Coordinates of C-alpha atoms and ligand atoms in Angstrom, one line a residue:
M191 CA 75.8 104.7 14.3
F192 CA 76.0 108.2 12.7
D193 CA 74.2 109.5 9.5
Y194 CA 77.4 111.1 8.3
R195 CA 79.8 109.0 6.3
I196 CA 83.6 109.5 6.1
A197 CA 84.8 109.7 2.5
T198 CA 88.2 110.0 0.9
L199 CA 90.0 109.5 -2.4
G200 CA 91.5 106.0 -2.8
S201 CA 95.1 106.9 -2.6
H202 CA 97.9 108.2 -0.2
T203 CA 96.5 107.5 3.3
A204 CA 93.1 106.2 2.4
L205 CA 93.6 102.8 4.1
Q206 CA 94.0 104.3 7.6
I207 CA 91.3 106.9 7.0
L208 CA 88.8 104.3 6.0
K209 CA 89.8 101.9 8.8
G210 CA 89.8 104.7 11.3
A211 CA 86.4 105.8 10.3
R212 CA 85.0 102.3 10.9
D213 CA 86.8 102.0 14.2
E214 CA 85.0 105.2 15.4
G215 CA 81.6 103.9 14.2
F216 CA 81.2 105.6 10.8
Q217 CA 80.3 104.1 7.5
N218 CA 82.9 105.0 4.9
I219 CA 83.1 105.7 1.2
C220 CA 86.2 105.4 -1.0
V221 CA 86.1 107.4 -4.2
C222 CA 88.5 105.5 -6.4
R223 CA 90.0 105.5 -9.8
K224 CA 88.8 102.3 -11.6
D225 CA 92.4 100.9 -11.9
R226 CA 93.3 101.6 -8.2
V227 CA 90.5 99.7 -6.5
K228 CA 92.4 96.6 -5.5
P229 CA 94.0 97.6 -2.2
Y230 CA 90.7 99.0 -0.9
K231 CA 88.9 95.8 -1.8
N232 CA 91.7 93.4 -0.8
F233 CA 92.2 94.9 2.7
G234 CA 88.4 95.0 3.2
V235 CA 88.4 98.5 4.6
A236 CA 85.8 100.2 2.4
D237 CA 82.1 100.0 3.0
E238 CA 81.4 101.5 -0.4
I239 CA 83.6 102.2 -3.4
I240 CA 82.5 104.7 -5.9
T241 CA 84.7 104.4 -9.0
I242 CA 85.7 107.2 -11.4
D243 CA 87.6 106.9 -14.7
S244 CA 90.0 109.7 -13.8
Y245 CA 90.7 112.0 -10.9
K246 CA 89.3 114.9 -13.0
D247 CA 85.9 113.2 -12.7
F248 CA 85.7 113.8 -8.9
P249 CA 83.2 116.7 -9.4
K250 CA 80.8 114.3 -11.1
V251 CA 80.3 112.4 -7.9
E252 CA 80.0 115.4 -5.5
N253 CA 76.2 115.4 -5.6
E254 CA 76.1 111.7 -4.7
L255 CA 78.5 112.4 -1.8
I256 CA 76.3 115.3 -0.6
K257 CA 73.2 113.0 -0.6
K258 CA 75.1 110.5 1.4
K259 CA 76.1 113.1 4.0
A260 CA 79.8 112.5 3.3
I261 CA 82.6 114.3 5.0
I262 CA 85.7 114.3 2.8
I263 CA 89.1 113.8 4.5
P264 CA 91.7 115.6 2.3
H265 CA 95.2 114.2 1.8
A266 CA 98.0 115.2 -0.6
S267 CA 96.7 113.2 -3.6
F268 CA 93.2 114.7 -3.1
I269 CA 94.6 118.2 -3.0
E270 CA 96.9 117.6 -6.0
Y271 CA 94.4 115.8 -8.2
V272 CA 91.2 117.7 -7.3
G273 CA 93.0 121.0 -7.1
I274 CA 92.8 123.9 -4.6
K275 CA 90.5 126.0 -6.8
Y276 CA 87.8 123.3 -6.9
I277 CA 88.3 122.4 -3.2
E278 CA 87.7 126.0 -2.2
K279 CA 84.2 125.7 -3.8
L280 CA 83.3 122.2 -2.7
K281 CA 79.8 122.0 -1.2
V282 CA 80.3 118.5 0.2
G283 CA 81.5 118.4 3.9
Y284 CA 85.3 118.8 4.1
F285 CA 87.4 118.2 7.2
G286 CA 89.9 121.0 7.7
N287 CA 90.4 124.7 7.3
K288 CA 90.3 125.5 3.5
E289 CA 91.8 128.9 4.1
I290 CA 95.1 127.3 5.1
L291 CA 95.5 125.6 1.7
K292 CA 96.9 128.7 0.0
W293 CA 99.4 129.2 2.8
E294 CA 100.9 125.8 2.4
S295 CA 100.8 125.6 -1.4
D296 CA 102.6 128.9 -2.1
R297 CA 106.2 128.5 -1.1
R298 CA 106.7 132.2 -0.2
M299 CA 103.6 132.3 2.0
E300 CA 104.6 129.1 3.6
E301 CA 108.0 130.5 4.4
R302 CA 106.4 133.6 6.0
W303 CA 104.2 131.4 8.1
L304 CA 107.1 129.3 9.3
R305 CA 109.4 132.3 10.0
N306 CA 106.6 134.2 11.9
S307 CA 106.1 131.0 14.0
N308 CA 109.7 131.6 15.1
L309 CA 111.0 128.4 13.5
R310 CA 114.5 128.0 12.2
T311 CA 114.3 127.7 8.4
P312 CA 117.0 127.2 5.8
L313 CA 118.1 130.4 4.1
I314 CA 116.4 131.2 0.8
F315 CA 118.4 132.9 -2.0
K316 CA 116.3 135.1 -4.2
D317 CA 118.9 135.5 -6.8
P318 CA 121.2 132.7 -8.1
A319 CA 124.1 135.2 -7.9
E320 CA 123.7 135.1 -4.1
I321 CA 124.5 131.3 -3.9
D322 CA 127.6 131.0 -1.7
R323 CA 127.0 127.5 -0.2
P324 CA 125.4 124.2 -1.2
C325 CA 121.8 124.8 -2.0
I326 CA 118.9 122.6 -3.0
I327 CA 116.8 123.8 -5.9
K328 CA 113.1 122.9 -5.7
F329 CA 110.5 123.3 -8.3
Y330 CA 107.0 124.5 -7.7
G331 CA 104.5 121.7 -7.8
A332 CA 107.3 119.2 -8.2
K333 CA 105.9 115.7 -7.8
G334 CA 107.7 114.1 -4.8
G335 CA 111.0 115.8 -5.2
K336 CA 111.7 114.7 -8.8
G337 CA 114.2 116.9 -10.6
Y338 CA 115.5 118.8 -7.5
F339 CA 119.2 119.4 -7.7
I340 CA 122.1 120.7 -5.6
A341 CA 124.1 123.7 -6.7
N342 CA 127.0 125.4 -4.9
S343 CA 127.5 128.4 -7.0
E344 CA 125.7 130.6 -9.6
L345 CA 127.7 128.9 -12.4
D346 CA 126.8 125.4 -11.1
F347 CA 123.2 126.5 -10.8
R348 CA 123.0 127.9 -14.4
S349 CA 124.6 124.8 -15.9
K350 CA 122.2 122.4 -14.1
M351 CA 119.2 124.6 -14.7
A352 CA 119.8 124.5 -18.4
V353 CA 118.3 121.0 -18.5
H354 CA 115.3 122.0 -16.4
P355 CA 112.9 124.2 -18.3
V356 CA 111.0 125.6 -15.4
D357 CA 110.5 129.2 -14.3
K358 CA 109.2 128.7 -10.8
Y359 CA 111.7 127.4 -8.3
V360 CA 113.1 128.1 -4.9
I361 CA 116.8 128.1 -4.0
Q362 CA 117.2 126.9 -0.4
E363 CA 120.3 126.4 1.7
Y364 CA 121.0 122.7 1.9
I365 CA 121.1 121.6 5.6
V366 CA 123.3 118.8 6.5
G367 CA 121.6 116.6 9.1
V368 CA 118.9 113.9 9.3
P369 CA 115.5 114.4 7.9
M370 CA 112.8 114.2 10.6
Y371 CA 109.1 114.5 9.8
I372 CA 106.9 115.4 12.8
H373 CA 103.3 114.5 12.7
Y374 CA 101.0 116.5 14.9
F375 CA 97.2 116.7 15.5
Y376 CA 95.6 119.9 16.8
S377 CA 92.1 119.7 18.2
S378 CA 90.2 122.9 17.8
L379 CA 87.5 121.4 20.0
T380 CA 89.8 121.1 23.1
G381 CA 92.7 123.4 22.1
E382 CA 95.1 120.5 22.7
L383 CA 98.1 119.7 20.5
E384 CA 99.2 116.0 20.2
I385 CA 102.3 114.4 18.8
M386 CA 101.1 111.5 16.7
S387 CA 104.4 110.1 15.4
F388 CA 107.6 110.7 13.4
D389 CA 109.0 109.3 10.2
K390 CA 111.7 109.6 7.8
R391 CA 111.2 109.1 4.1
Y392 CA 112.8 106.5 1.9
E393 CA 113.8 108.5 -1.1
S394 CA 115.2 107.2 -4.4
N395 CA 117.9 107.7 -5.4
V396 CA 119.4 109.8 -2.7
D397 CA 119.1 107.0 -0.2
S398 CA 121.0 104.8 -2.6
I399 CA 123.8 107.2 -3.5
G400 CA 124.7 107.4 0.2
R401 CA 125.4 103.7 0.3
I402 CA 128.4 103.8 -1.9
S403 CA 131.8 105.5 -1.2
A404 CA 132.6 108.9 -2.7
R405 CA 135.1 107.2 -4.9
D406 CA 132.4 105.1 -6.5
Q407 CA 129.9 107.9 -6.6
S408 CA 132.2 109.8 -8.9
S409 CA 131.9 107.0 -11.4
F410 CA 128.2 107.7 -11.7
T411 CA 128.8 111.1 -13.4
N412 CA 125.4 111.1 -15.1
V413 CA 123.3 110.2 -12.1
D414 CA 121.6 113.2 -10.5
P415 CA 120.3 112.9 -7.0
S416 CA 116.5 112.6 -6.9
Y417 CA 114.2 112.9 -3.8
V418 CA 111.2 110.8 -5.0
V419 CA 109.5 109.3 -2.0
V420 CA 108.9 105.6 -2.3
G421 CA 108.0 104.7 1.3
N422 CA 108.2 105.9 4.9
V423 CA 110.2 104.6 7.9
P424 CA 109.0 105.0 11.4
L425 CA 111.1 106.8 13.9
V426 CA 111.2 107.6 17.6
L427 CA 112.8 110.9 18.6
R428 CA 115.4 111.4 21.3
E429 CA 113.2 112.1 24.3
S430 CA 115.0 115.3 25.4
L431 CA 114.0 116.9 22.1
L432 CA 110.2 116.4 22.7
T433 CA 109.7 119.7 24.6
E434 CA 111.1 121.7 21.7
V435 CA 109.0 119.7 19.2
I436 CA 105.8 120.4 21.2
E437 CA 106.6 124.1 21.4
M438 CA 107.4 124.3 17.7
G439 CA 103.9 122.8 16.9
E440 CA 102.3 125.2 19.4
R441 CA 103.9 128.2 17.7
V442 CA 102.7 127.1 14.2
V443 CA 99.1 126.8 15.5
R444 CA 99.3 130.2 17.3
E445 CA 100.5 131.8 14.1
S446 CA 97.8 130.1 12.0
K447 CA 95.2 131.9 14.2
K448 CA 96.7 135.2 13.0
I449 CA 96.7 134.3 9.3
T450 CA 93.3 132.7 9.0
K451 CA 89.9 133.4 10.5
S452 CA 89.9 130.3 12.6
S453 CA 93.1 128.2 12.9
L454 CA 94.9 125.2 11.5
F455 CA 93.3 122.1 12.9
G456 CA 93.5 118.4 12.5
P457 CA 96.7 116.7 11.4
F458 CA 99.7 118.6 10.2
C459 CA 103.4 117.9 9.7
L460 CA 106.6 119.8 10.1
E461 CA 109.2 118.6 7.7
T462 CA 112.6 119.2 9.2
V463 CA 116.3 118.5 9.1
L464 CA 117.9 117.9 12.5
T465 CA 121.6 118.9 12.7
P466 CA 124.4 117.5 14.9
D467 CA 123.9 120.5 17.1
Q468 CA 120.3 119.3 17.6
E469 CA 118.8 122.2 15.8
F470 CA 115.7 121.7 13.8
Y471 CA 115.5 123.4 10.4
V472 CA 111.9 123.4 9.1
F473 CA 111.9 123.4 5.4
E474 CA 108.2 122.7 4.8
I475 CA 104.8 122.4 6.4
S476 CA 101.9 120.1 5.3
A477 CA 98.6 121.2 6.8
R478 CA 96.9 117.8 6.5
I479 CA 97.5 114.1 7.0
V480 CA 100.9 113.0 5.5
A481 CA 101.9 109.6 4.2
G482 CA 104.5 109.4 6.9
T483 CA 101.7 108.4 9.3
N484 CA 101.1 105.2 7.3
P485 CA 103.5 103.0 9.3
F486 CA 101.2 103.7 12.3
I487 CA 97.9 102.3 11.3
N488 CA 98.1 100.4 14.6
G489 CA 99.2 103.5 16.5
S490 CA 102.6 104.8 17.4
P491 CA 104.5 104.7 20.7
Y492 CA 103.2 108.2 21.4
T493 CA 99.5 107.5 20.6
H494 CA 99.8 104.4 22.7
L495 CA 100.8 106.5 25.7
K496 CA 97.8 108.7 25.3
Y497 CA 95.1 106.4 24.0
N498 CA 96.1 102.9 25.1
K499 CA 94.4 101.5 22.0
P500 CA 95.3 101.6 18.3
M501 CA 95.0 105.2 17.2
S502 CA 96.2 106.1 13.7
T503 CA 96.0 109.6 12.5
G504 CA 93.1 108.5 10.2
R505 CA 91.3 107.2 13.3
R506 CA 92.1 110.4 15.2
I507 CA 90.4 112.4 12.5
A508 CA 87.3 110.3 12.8
L509 CA 87.4 110.6 16.6
E510 CA 87.5 114.4 16.2
I511 CA 84.5 114.3 13.9
R512 CA 82.6 112.0 16.2
R513 CA 83.3 114.3 19.2
A514 CA 82.2 117.3 17.1
I515 CA 78.9 115.6 16.2
E516 CA 78.3 114.5 19.8
Q517 CA 79.0 118.1 21.1
K518 CA 76.9 119.6 18.2
R519 CA 80.0 121.4 17.0
L520 CA 80.4 119.8 13.6
N521 CA 80.4 123.1 11.7
E522 CA 83.6 124.0 13.7
V523 CA 85.6 121.2 12.0
L524 CA 84.2 121.5 8.5
G525 CA 86.0 124.0 6.2
Ligands
AMP7 P1 110.4 118.6 -0.2 O1 109.9 118.4 -1.6 O2 110.6 120.0 0.2 O3 109.6 117.8 0.8 O4 111.9 118.0 -0.2 C1 112.2 116.6 -0.7 C2 113.4 116.1 0.1 O5 114.6 116.9 -0.1 C3 113.2 116.0 1.6 O6 112.6 114.9 2.0 C4 114.6 116.1 2.1 O7 115.3 114.8 2.1 C5 115.3 117.0 1.1 N1 115.4 118.4 1.5 C6 114.5 119.3 1.3 N2 114.9 120.5 1.7 C7 116.1 120.4 2.2 C8 117.1 121.2 2.8 N3 116.8 122.6 2.9 N4 118.2 120.7 3.3 C9 118.5 119.4 3.2 N5 117.6 118.5 2.6 C10 116.5 119.0 2.1

């Protein structure tokens, strides 16, 4: 139907991106590591699979993608494996605002963006000597929360840090509440912000430690909590909180218009902890599709209200590209 093809890296959220592209009338391409092809073949979602030996080889297929008029849909694995420096120079079509990448990947810039969007964020302690409450210590570039630890004093911090030879970390106040990941989509074509869905992550081993009593926990003296994501659980939010959620997303988009030439557009996610006082603390933003949208390949309760047909975040991206092509505004959605 269109000469453009939608392409992504075979990982993370590729199943819904490929299926969504087809549902909106696009041919799709899955660039995939040789040993990761099976899901994309087995589920029958890919029109074409281009294999590479390692993610580092992505640049080798860029020219082929350009010839095929591919538009790349970035996701966390694409950003991590291909790398921001290379992405900034990509010549193949890319859905999204590349300028925003540095804002979400640098913890300090991200923090500034969130604060200037008037969002409640956990306190950050610049110096370990300032630690006066339970804090979570996060490493830069940590893969899925591995190695994070909790410290409640400088002494505790120093003894736990001794086994973590890293120099870039952030000390963030630990917020007691439930994790809530809010998935949005902002259309720069219409100026409309949509709530796509919510999830919580299933993290190992913190989600396992909480299943035993404190008495038994103390017998696991050598088990450190770890926040490695292994899956996502769909959630529906208390309806009275939706107004605030919409306004939070609107403020983030408004601020993005100040920090970049255009704005954040397409899918994004606010990663929050919701306290018993119903206060959202935003500890991170992902300015792209997140894996928490994967439970909603067939749509979420919220997309059902709006679209009345299965609308995954992957499909919503394809719909945006389709509308942009139809309105001759494709350049507005390519970074
Ligand atoms: P992150 O790598 O920042 O996404 O954090 C990994 C996990 O740590 C999250 O999914 C939460 O379960 C938890 N977490 C992160 N920051 C905080 C915080 N400030 N307070 C409480 N839990 C947090």
